[in-house]
Amino acid sequence: MGQILVTGGAGYIGAHTAKRLNSAGLETTVLDNLATGHRDFARWGAFIQGDVCDPVTLDRLFSSRNIDTVVHFAAASQVSESVRKPLLYYQNNVAGTIALLAAMRRHDVKNLVFSSSCAVYGPPFDVPLSEAHPCGPISPYAKSKLMIEGIMQDLAQAGDLNYVALRYFNAAGADPEAEVGERHNPETHLIPLVLQVALGQREHLDIFGDDYPTPDGTAIRDYIHVQDLADAHIAALRHLQNGGASGPINLGNGQGHSVREIVEAAREVTGRDIRVRQAPRRPGDSPRLVGDASKAREVLGWRPQFSDIREIIATAWAWHQQETRITPQR
């Protein structure tokens, strides 16, 4: 096996994946422009600071290394920002991936594991969501992911690419060794926001909507530990290298937790009060998003190891305490 190129490998999920790849004895090169990634996250494998949109950087990289597989995370990923700046998302995500695919073709690299999203489905009609569910993305971010999937499908049909598009639900948690975790600016993900309240970095958590048709009125999401996501990328990589079929595959725990359940679990894990404030629903939010990951089990032989939401939150809590240098309360 040759080297693995990890684009966006200085970001949250990319860095966890690079660490797991290296732990598995695989040689990696991380490419990241550090626009949203972090240099201290890019310490597993060789690091090149550069942009996936730049064909000169890509050609130098592929020419100088024995790369046979690409794991592609590099993308802008804020849904609300994509609504305000749609062109940025089509330039970064779609045009950037086209540049990468063109470079791969020039250098005869055919295997690609792509970081997609459950957002490609749009408002769900059936829960849990399977890969057969119709796609109807509603944000430029989600549309960019589905466009890329379509491009990869066309290339695969032409015999130019072998790919797996991993459509994951809500990434959560942190490296159990607390070497890398979730660091976004601005932070928009629920569990880090809840833990910031526990740490005294925020006064309260806004709960958007309490009148959804769910048991406690708050929205339900499927949370999957970031290390499980990383392991799925390795499984997808091996699937392709063994001649497996191309296509999309969901990644999720198959169970959902409401916003209030997350808050209560965080209170239990941290032993701290977490103040909440009720806010109106956000446009476009779905009442329930839960994934059907049976295809991942059947095709990749993958099962999540972190199924307890408290365990997932505990790994994030350990990371955030270390990040802020606060001594854990016992």
XYZ file of C-alpha atoms in Angstrom:
330
model
C 0.000 0.000 0.000
C 1.254 3.474 -0.905
C 0.768 6.700 0.969
C -2.634 8.148 1.811
C -3.311 11.812 1.128
C -5.629 13.352 3.747
C -6.973 16.684 2.505
C -8.302 18.880 5.298
C -6.380 16.711 7.742
C -5.862 19.584 10.202
C -9.595 19.839 10.877
C -11.751 18.091 13.468
C -12.622 14.848 11.683
C -9.597 14.890 9.378
C -7.114 15.052 12.265
C -8.799 12.194 14.116
C -8.696 10.146 10.915
C -5.032 10.941 10.276
C -4.201 9.805 13.803
C -6.131 6.532 13.385
C -4.496 5.891 10.000
C -1.068 6.331 11.542
C -2.024 4.124 14.497
C -2.945 1.441 11.956
C 0.579 1.646 10.502
C -0.427 3.531 7.343
C 1.712 6.339 5.933
C -0.093 9.658 5.466
C 0.444 13.122 4.050
C -1.868 15.886 5.286
C -2.747 18.778 2.955
C -4.510 21.725 4.611
C -4.549 25.472 3.963
C -5.245 26.115 7.694
C -8.153 28.433 6.861
C -10.232 26.568 9.450
C -7.827 23.781 10.409
C -5.190 23.955 13.135
C -1.458 23.443 12.736
C -1.206 21.607 16.071
C -3.766 19.080 14.811
C -1.577 18.196 11.810
C 1.011 16.097 13.595
C 0.279 12.602 12.299
C 2.212 12.066 9.104
C 3.864 14.616 6.839
C 2.207 18.044 6.611
C 1.967 20.350 3.606
C 0.286 23.722 3.928
C -1.508 24.288 0.664
C -4.877 24.603 -1.021
C -6.700 21.733 -2.682
C -7.840 24.216 -5.343
C -4.236 24.811 -6.472
C -3.228 22.441 -9.312
C 0.479 23.319 -8.965
C 0.494 22.259 -5.292
C -1.424 19.091 -6.149
C 0.892 18.129 -9.023
C 3.995 18.625 -6.875
C 2.453 16.574 -4.107
C 1.404 13.651 -6.311
C 4.727 13.715 -8.196
C 6.844 13.589 -5.046
C 4.930 10.928 -3.102
C 3.712 7.415 -3.778
C 0.039 8.216 -3.133
C -2.509 5.566 -4.057
C -5.569 6.712 -2.065
C -7.071 10.069 -1.110
C -9.269 10.726 1.926
C -10.952 14.046 1.147
C -12.177 16.299 3.981
C -11.137 19.720 2.675
C -14.280 21.857 2.444
C -16.122 24.795 3.918
C -18.754 23.336 6.252
C -20.899 25.997 7.952
C -24.501 25.696 6.788
C -25.530 29.237 7.797
C -22.433 30.722 6.150
C -23.211 28.824 2.961
C -26.602 30.563 2.791
C -24.897 33.967 3.098
C -21.945 33.128 0.823
C -23.072 30.435 -1.614
C -20.390 31.174 -4.223
C -17.656 30.535 -1.646
C -19.081 27.055 -1.052
C -19.283 26.173 -4.720
C -15.735 27.484 -5.259
C -14.210 25.769 -2.213
C -16.152 22.547 -2.200
C -17.139 21.800 -5.777
C -14.342 23.509 -7.723
C -11.782 22.348 -5.141
C -12.889 18.739 -5.503
C -12.823 18.994 -9.296
C -9.230 20.267 -9.073
C -8.366 17.322 -6.820
C -10.069 14.797 -9.091
C -8.298 16.225 -12.140
C -4.934 15.923 -10.369
C -5.740 12.362 -9.336
C -6.525 11.506 -12.945
C -3.298 13.096 -14.189
C -1.312 10.983 -11.732
C -3.363 7.783 -12.123
C -4.713 7.721 -8.547
C -8.185 6.188 -8.572
C -9.267 5.565 -4.956
C -11.107 8.315 -3.055
C -12.932 8.281 0.281
C -15.108 11.392 0.412
C -16.472 13.204 3.452
C -20.116 13.746 2.548
C -23.081 14.508 4.812
C -26.582 13.398 5.728
C -27.552 16.958 4.772
C -27.822 15.736 1.158
C -31.163 14.149 2.070
C -32.915 17.370 3.012
C -36.132 17.170 5.059
C -36.654 13.463 5.886
C -39.805 11.563 5.135
C -38.660 8.235 6.553
C -36.717 7.664 9.784
C -34.211 6.112 10.033
C -32.797 7.456 6.782
C -31.270 4.932 4.388
C -29.182 5.570 1.282
C -32.326 4.899 -0.796
C -34.057 7.977 0.622
C -34.574 10.743 -1.986
C -32.051 13.564 -1.821
C -33.289 17.140 -1.483
C -30.577 19.357 -0.012
C -31.751 22.792 1.114
C -28.504 24.709 1.773
C -25.623 25.553 -0.576
C -23.371 23.497 1.704
C -25.561 20.404 1.300
C -26.046 21.054 -2.408
C -22.272 21.241 -2.869
C -21.875 17.814 -1.240
C -24.512 16.247 -3.485
C -22.993 17.881 -6.581
C -19.642 16.322 -5.707
C -21.260 12.923 -5.236
C -22.789 13.263 -8.706
C -19.435 14.150 -10.246
C -17.770 11.165 -8.578
C -20.551 8.866 -9.750
C -20.048 10.017 -13.351
C -16.282 9.480 -13.106
C -16.807 6.023 -11.646
C -19.130 5.098 -14.500
C -16.455 6.285 -16.933
C -13.895 4.034 -15.238
C -11.795 6.922 -13.913
C -12.550 6.652 -10.173
C -13.362 4.278 -7.345
C -15.023 6.090 -4.456
C -17.003 5.844 -1.252
C -19.037 8.862 -0.158
C -19.527 8.623 3.608
C -22.727 10.420 4.555
C -22.422 10.971 8.246
C -24.776 12.327 10.779
C -23.681 14.439 13.792
C -19.982 14.005 14.557
C -19.317 14.327 18.282
C -16.811 13.573 21.023
C -13.020 13.674 20.987
C -9.965 11.476 20.857
C -10.072 9.266 24.008
C -6.428 10.202 24.640
C -7.427 13.904 24.483
C -4.716 14.680 21.911
C -7.185 16.234 19.484
C -10.776 17.422 19.760
C -13.424 19.787 18.479
C -12.234 23.363 18.034
C -14.362 25.558 15.769
C -14.520 29.337 15.498
C -17.323 30.176 15.646
C -18.666 27.081 17.397
C -22.030 25.885 16.117
C -22.210 22.240 17.253
C -24.459 21.330 20.155
C -22.185 19.287 22.431
C -19.270 21.789 22.441
C -21.753 24.602 23.067
C -23.231 22.712 26.025
C -19.746 22.077 27.442
C -18.785 25.727 27.015
C -21.697 26.580 29.301
C -20.460 23.976 31.792
C -17.005 25.589 31.652
C -18.391 29.082 32.247
C -17.418 30.255 28.761
C -21.066 30.905 27.871
C -23.896 32.069 30.100
C -26.477 29.717 28.634
C -27.411 27.422 25.770
C -30.144 28.453 23.352
C -32.596 25.636 22.601
C -34.148 26.356 19.230
C -37.721 25.097 19.350
C -39.605 23.149 22.015
C -42.726 22.299 20.013
C -41.427 19.631 17.657
C -43.401 16.346 17.407
C -40.855 14.554 19.632
C -41.221 13.198 23.195
C -39.849 16.354 24.862
C -40.541 18.843 22.051
C -36.886 19.384 21.096
C -35.175 18.224 17.927
C -33.605 14.756 17.790
C -30.264 13.998 16.128
C -28.041 10.944 15.626
C -24.651 11.493 17.303
C -21.655 9.436 16.229
C -18.272 9.500 17.908
C -15.512 11.060 15.810
C -13.228 8.060 16.361
C -15.921 5.769 14.970
C -16.067 8.062 11.927
C -12.289 7.822 11.567
C -12.431 4.027 11.730
C -15.128 4.029 9.045
C -12.818 5.959 6.720
C -10.162 3.283 7.200
C -12.740 0.574 6.496
C -13.847 2.420 3.339
C -10.233 2.794 2.225
C -9.640 -0.957 2.598
C -12.943 -1.651 0.833
C -11.743 0.278 -2.229
C -8.265 -1.229 -2.184
C -9.886 -4.682 -2.169
C -11.905 -3.812 -5.287
C -15.183 -2.917 -3.529
C -18.020 -1.130 -5.299
C -18.353 2.643 -5.359
C -21.279 4.571 -3.875
C -22.680 6.376 -0.835
C -22.738 4.854 2.665
C -24.423 6.266 5.772
C -22.605 6.496 9.090
C -24.633 6.838 12.264
C -25.465 5.211 15.565
C -29.004 4.439 14.478
C -30.465 6.091 17.553
C -31.385 9.680 18.263
C -31.073 11.995 21.240
C -33.013 15.198 21.770
C -31.424 18.518 22.673
C -32.753 18.220 26.230
C -31.367 14.692 26.521
C -27.936 15.992 25.503
C -28.133 18.732 28.136
C -29.128 16.268 30.859
C -26.382 13.832 29.867
C -23.838 16.671 29.947
C -24.999 17.713 33.410
C -24.491 14.148 34.572
C -21.034 13.823 32.972
C -19.706 17.209 34.112
C -21.449 17.516 37.460
C -22.159 21.148 36.627
C -25.239 23.230 36.058
C -25.979 24.038 32.434
C -28.346 26.951 31.979
C -30.632 26.889 28.955
C -32.776 29.522 27.284
C -35.692 28.795 25.018
C -35.522 30.280 21.533
C -37.712 30.049 18.411
C -37.200 27.304 15.864
C -34.565 27.891 13.205
C -35.797 27.776 9.601
C -35.024 24.475 7.898
C -34.396 22.436 11.060
C -35.958 18.970 10.941
C -37.687 17.432 13.969
C -35.739 14.160 13.733
C -32.624 13.003 11.842
C -31.546 9.433 12.521
C -29.475 7.302 10.173
C -29.777 3.712 9.004
C -26.177 2.424 8.967
C -26.969 -1.158 7.984
C -25.131 -0.756 4.650
C -21.956 0.274 6.521
C -22.222 -2.894 8.598
C -22.805 -5.108 5.574
C -20.366 -3.531 3.103
C -17.600 -2.186 5.337
C -17.932 -4.505 8.323
C -18.125 -1.363 10.458
C -19.965 -0.877 13.737
C -19.691 2.125 16.066
C -17.850 1.368 19.292
C -19.152 4.427 21.157
C -22.911 3.968 21.430
C -23.564 5.549 24.852
C -24.105 9.301 24.554
C -22.589 9.849 28.008
C -19.387 8.144 26.936
C -19.266 10.322 23.815
C -19.785 13.474 25.886
C -17.191 12.344 28.448
C -14.459 12.209 25.785
C -15.420 15.707 24.628
C -15.449 16.938 28.238
C -11.925 15.614 28.860
C -10.694 17.361 25.714
C -12.377 20.697 26.495
C -11.060 20.722 30.067
C -7.535 20.124 28.808
C -7.999 22.732 26.098
C -8.965 25.376 28.664
C -6.555 24.074 31.360
C -9.322 23.690 33.915
C -8.748 21.028 36.573
C -11.513 18.398 36.431
C -13.969 18.531 39.330
C -14.334 15.200 41.070
